[in-house]
PDB file of C-alpha atoms in Angstrom:
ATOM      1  CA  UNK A   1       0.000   0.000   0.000  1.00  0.00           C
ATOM      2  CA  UNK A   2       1.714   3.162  -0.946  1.00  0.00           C
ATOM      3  CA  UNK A   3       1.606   6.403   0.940  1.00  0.00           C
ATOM      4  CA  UNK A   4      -1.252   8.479  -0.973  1.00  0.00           C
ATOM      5  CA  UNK A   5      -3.829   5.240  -0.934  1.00  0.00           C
ATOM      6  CA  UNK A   6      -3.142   5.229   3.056  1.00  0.00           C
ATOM      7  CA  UNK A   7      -3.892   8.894   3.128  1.00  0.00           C
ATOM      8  CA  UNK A   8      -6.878   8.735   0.822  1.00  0.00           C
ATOM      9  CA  UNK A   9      -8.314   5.761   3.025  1.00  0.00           C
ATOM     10  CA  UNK A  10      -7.943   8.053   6.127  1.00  0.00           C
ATOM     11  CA  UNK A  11      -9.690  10.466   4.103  1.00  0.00           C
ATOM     12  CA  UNK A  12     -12.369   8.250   3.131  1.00  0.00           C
ATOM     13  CA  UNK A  13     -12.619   6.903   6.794  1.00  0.00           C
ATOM     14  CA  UNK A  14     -12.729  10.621   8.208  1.00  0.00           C
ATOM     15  CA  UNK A  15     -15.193  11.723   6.178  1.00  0.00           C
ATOM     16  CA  UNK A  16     -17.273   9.049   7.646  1.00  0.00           C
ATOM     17  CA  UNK A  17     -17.003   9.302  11.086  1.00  0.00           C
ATOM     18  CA  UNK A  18     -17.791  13.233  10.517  1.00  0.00           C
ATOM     19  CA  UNK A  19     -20.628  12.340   9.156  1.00  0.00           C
ATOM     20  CA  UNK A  20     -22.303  10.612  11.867  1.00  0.00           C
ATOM     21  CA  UNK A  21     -20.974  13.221  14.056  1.00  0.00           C
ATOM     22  CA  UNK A  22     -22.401  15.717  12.185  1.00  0.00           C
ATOM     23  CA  UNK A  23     -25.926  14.107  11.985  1.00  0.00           C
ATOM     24  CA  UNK A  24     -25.875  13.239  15.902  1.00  0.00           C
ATOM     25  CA  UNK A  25     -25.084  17.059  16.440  1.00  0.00           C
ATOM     26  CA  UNK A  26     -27.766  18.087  14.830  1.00  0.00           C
ATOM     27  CA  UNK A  27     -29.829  16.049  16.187  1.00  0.00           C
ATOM     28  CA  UNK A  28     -28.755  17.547  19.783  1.00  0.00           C
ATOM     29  CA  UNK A  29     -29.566  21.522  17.900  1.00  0.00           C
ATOM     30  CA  UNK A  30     -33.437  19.859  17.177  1.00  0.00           C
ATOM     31  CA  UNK A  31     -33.689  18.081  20.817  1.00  0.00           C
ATOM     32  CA  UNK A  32     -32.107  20.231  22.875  1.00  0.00           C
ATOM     33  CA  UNK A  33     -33.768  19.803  25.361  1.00  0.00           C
ATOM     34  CA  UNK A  34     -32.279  23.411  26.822  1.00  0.00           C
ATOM     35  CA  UNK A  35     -31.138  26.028  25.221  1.00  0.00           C
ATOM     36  CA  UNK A  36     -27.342  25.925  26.639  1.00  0.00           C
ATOM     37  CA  UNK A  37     -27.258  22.072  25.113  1.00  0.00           C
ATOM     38  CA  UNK A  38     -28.710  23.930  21.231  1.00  0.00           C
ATOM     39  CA  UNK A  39     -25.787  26.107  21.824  1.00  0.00           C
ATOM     40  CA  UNK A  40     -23.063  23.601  22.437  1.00  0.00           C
ATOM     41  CA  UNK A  41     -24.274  21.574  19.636  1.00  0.00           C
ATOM     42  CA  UNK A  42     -23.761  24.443  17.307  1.00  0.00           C
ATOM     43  CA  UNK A  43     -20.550  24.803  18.364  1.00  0.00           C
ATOM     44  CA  UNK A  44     -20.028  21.106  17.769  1.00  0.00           C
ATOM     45  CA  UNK A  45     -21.247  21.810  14.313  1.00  0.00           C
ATOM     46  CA  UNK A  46     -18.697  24.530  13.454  1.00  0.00           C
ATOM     47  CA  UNK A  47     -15.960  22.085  14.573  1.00  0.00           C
ATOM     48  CA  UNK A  48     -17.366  18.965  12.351  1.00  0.00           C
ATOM     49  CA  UNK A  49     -17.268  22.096   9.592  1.00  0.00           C
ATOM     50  CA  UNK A  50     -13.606  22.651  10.431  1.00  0.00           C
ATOM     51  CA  UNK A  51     -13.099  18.791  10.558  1.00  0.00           C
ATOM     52  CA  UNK A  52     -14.569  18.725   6.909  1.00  0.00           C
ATOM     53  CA  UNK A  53     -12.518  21.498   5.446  1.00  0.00           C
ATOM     54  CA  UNK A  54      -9.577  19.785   6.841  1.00  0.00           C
ATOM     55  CA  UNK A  55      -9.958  16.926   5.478  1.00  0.00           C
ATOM     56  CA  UNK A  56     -10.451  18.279   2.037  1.00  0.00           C
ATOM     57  CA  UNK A  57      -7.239  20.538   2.244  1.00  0.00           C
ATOM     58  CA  UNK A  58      -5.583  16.789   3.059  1.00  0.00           C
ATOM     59  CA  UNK A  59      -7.254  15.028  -0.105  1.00  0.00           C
ATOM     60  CA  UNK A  60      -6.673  18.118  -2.685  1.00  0.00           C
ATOM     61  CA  UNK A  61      -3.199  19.248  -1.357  1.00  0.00           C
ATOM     62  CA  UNK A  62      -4.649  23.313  -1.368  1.00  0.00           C
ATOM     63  CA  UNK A  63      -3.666  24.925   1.886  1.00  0.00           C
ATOM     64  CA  UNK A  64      -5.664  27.524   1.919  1.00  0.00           C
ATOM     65  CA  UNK A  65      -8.862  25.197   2.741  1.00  0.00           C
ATOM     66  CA  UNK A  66      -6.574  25.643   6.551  1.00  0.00           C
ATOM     67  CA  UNK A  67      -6.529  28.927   6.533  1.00  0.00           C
ATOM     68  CA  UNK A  68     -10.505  28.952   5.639  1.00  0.00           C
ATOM     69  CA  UNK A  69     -10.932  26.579   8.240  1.00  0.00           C
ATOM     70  CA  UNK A  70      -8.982  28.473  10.900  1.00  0.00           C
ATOM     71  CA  UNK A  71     -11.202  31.356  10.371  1.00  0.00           C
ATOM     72  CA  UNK A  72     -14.360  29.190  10.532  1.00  0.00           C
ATOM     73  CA  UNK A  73     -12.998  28.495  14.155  1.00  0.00           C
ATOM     74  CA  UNK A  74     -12.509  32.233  15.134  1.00  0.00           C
ATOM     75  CA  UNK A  75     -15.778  33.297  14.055  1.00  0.00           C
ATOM     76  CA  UNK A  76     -17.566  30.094  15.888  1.00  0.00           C
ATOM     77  CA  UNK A  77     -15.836  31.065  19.076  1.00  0.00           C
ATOM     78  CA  UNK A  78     -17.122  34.486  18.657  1.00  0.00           C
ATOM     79  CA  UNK A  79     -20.624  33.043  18.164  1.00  0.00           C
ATOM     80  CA  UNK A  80     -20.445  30.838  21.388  1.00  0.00           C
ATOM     81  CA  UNK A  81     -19.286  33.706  23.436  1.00  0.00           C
ATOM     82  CA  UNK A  82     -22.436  35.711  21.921  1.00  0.00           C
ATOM     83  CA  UNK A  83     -24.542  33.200  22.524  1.00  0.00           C
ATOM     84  CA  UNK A  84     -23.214  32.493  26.461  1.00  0.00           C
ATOM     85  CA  UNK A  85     -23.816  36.296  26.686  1.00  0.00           C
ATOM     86  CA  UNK A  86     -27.093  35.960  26.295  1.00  0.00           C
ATOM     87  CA  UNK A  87     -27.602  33.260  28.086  1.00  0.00           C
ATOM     88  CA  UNK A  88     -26.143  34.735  30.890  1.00  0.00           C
ATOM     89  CA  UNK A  89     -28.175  37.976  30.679  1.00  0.00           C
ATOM     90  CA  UNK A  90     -31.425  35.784  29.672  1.00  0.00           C
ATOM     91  CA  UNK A  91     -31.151  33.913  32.919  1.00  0.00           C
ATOM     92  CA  UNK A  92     -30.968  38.073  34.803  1.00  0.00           C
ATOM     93  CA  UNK A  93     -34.625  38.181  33.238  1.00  0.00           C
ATOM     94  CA  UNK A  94     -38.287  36.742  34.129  1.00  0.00           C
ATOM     95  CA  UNK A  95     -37.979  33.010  33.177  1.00  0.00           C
ATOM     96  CA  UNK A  96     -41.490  33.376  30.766  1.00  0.00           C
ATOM     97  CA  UNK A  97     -39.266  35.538  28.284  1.00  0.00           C
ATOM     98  CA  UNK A  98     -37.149  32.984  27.499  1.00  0.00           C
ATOM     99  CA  UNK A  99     -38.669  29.739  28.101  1.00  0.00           C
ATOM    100  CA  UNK A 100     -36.043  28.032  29.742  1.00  0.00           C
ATOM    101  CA  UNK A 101     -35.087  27.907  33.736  1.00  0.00           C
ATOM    102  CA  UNK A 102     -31.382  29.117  34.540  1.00  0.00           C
ATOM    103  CA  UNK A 103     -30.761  29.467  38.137  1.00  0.00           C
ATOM    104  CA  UNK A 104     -28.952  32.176  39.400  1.00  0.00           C
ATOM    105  CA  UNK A 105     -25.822  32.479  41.242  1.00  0.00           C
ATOM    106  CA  UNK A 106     -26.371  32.705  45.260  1.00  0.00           C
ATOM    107  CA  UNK A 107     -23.981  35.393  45.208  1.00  0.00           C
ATOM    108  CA  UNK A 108     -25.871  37.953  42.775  1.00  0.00           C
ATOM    109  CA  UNK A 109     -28.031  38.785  45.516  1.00  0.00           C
ATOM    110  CA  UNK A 110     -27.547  41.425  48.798  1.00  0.00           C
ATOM    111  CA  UNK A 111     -29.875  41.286  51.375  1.00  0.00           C
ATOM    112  CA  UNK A 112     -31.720  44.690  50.939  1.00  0.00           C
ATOM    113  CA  UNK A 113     -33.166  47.330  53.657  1.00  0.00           C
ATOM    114  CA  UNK A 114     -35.665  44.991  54.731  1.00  0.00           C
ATOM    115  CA  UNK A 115     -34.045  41.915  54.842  1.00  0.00           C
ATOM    116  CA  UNK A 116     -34.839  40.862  51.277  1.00  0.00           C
ATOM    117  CA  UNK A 117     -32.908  39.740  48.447  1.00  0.00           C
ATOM    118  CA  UNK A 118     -32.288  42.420  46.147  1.00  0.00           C
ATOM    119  CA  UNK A 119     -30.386  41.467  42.510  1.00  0.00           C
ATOM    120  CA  UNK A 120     -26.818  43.272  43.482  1.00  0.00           C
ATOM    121  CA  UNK A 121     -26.391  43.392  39.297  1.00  0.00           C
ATOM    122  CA  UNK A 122     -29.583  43.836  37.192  1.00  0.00           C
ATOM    123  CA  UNK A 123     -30.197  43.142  33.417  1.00  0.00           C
ATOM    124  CA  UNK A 124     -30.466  46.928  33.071  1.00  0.00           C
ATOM    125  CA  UNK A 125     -27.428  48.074  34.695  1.00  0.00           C
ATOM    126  CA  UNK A 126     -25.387  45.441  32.476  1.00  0.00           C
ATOM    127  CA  UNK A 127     -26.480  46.808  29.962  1.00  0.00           C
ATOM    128  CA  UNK A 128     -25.956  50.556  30.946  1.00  0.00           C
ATOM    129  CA  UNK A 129     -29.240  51.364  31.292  1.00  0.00           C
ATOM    130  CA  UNK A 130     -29.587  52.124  34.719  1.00  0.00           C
TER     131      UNK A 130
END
């Protein structure tokens, strides 16, 4: 077996195995079942992407399929952090906005004037509205 049929075979097999990671991710972006698990998946999804584009660059020989991919990876990063930003400020809001339940951290809350808990950071302030 020469060199370029044992690369083409990993190729071949590669290209499988992304498949059926690629169809079990989005499986996990229809499911869910919360919103933090959608997000994941879609991150999952960019790297399967990557994965692909990869794997192409290896069976054509083009390198700048890599430097495509690389800048798939920077701008699903960017996503995810977008998307845990709103997560984050979701979960600041009235849980019938967003449909999904995200406790908060014990420590976002002072006791107020009269004993109560009083959000020590609100959605508003975050966002300079306040």
């Amino acid at each position: 077996m020469t060199p370029e049929e044992i690369v083409r075979f990993a190729a071949d097999i590669s290209v499988v195995l992304l498949s059926v990671a690629l169809l079990l991710t989005a499986y996990r972006v229809v499911k869910g079942p919360t919103l933090p698990d959608r997000v994941l998946a879609l991150d999952m999804i960019v790297a399967v992407g990557m994965g692909f584009i990869i794997v192409i660059a290896v069976r054509t020989g083009f390198t700048l399929y890599i430097d495509i991919a690389i800048a798939l990876g920077l701008v699903g990063f960017l996503a995810t952090i977008a998307f845990a930003r709103f997560i984050r400020s979701s979960a600041m809001r009235d849980d019938t906005e967003t449909g999904f339940k995200v406790k908060p951290h014990p420590m976002a809350y002072d006791s107020g004037p009269a004993g109560e808990d009083v959000p020590v950071v609100s959605a508003d302030a975050e966002k300079g509205r306040e």
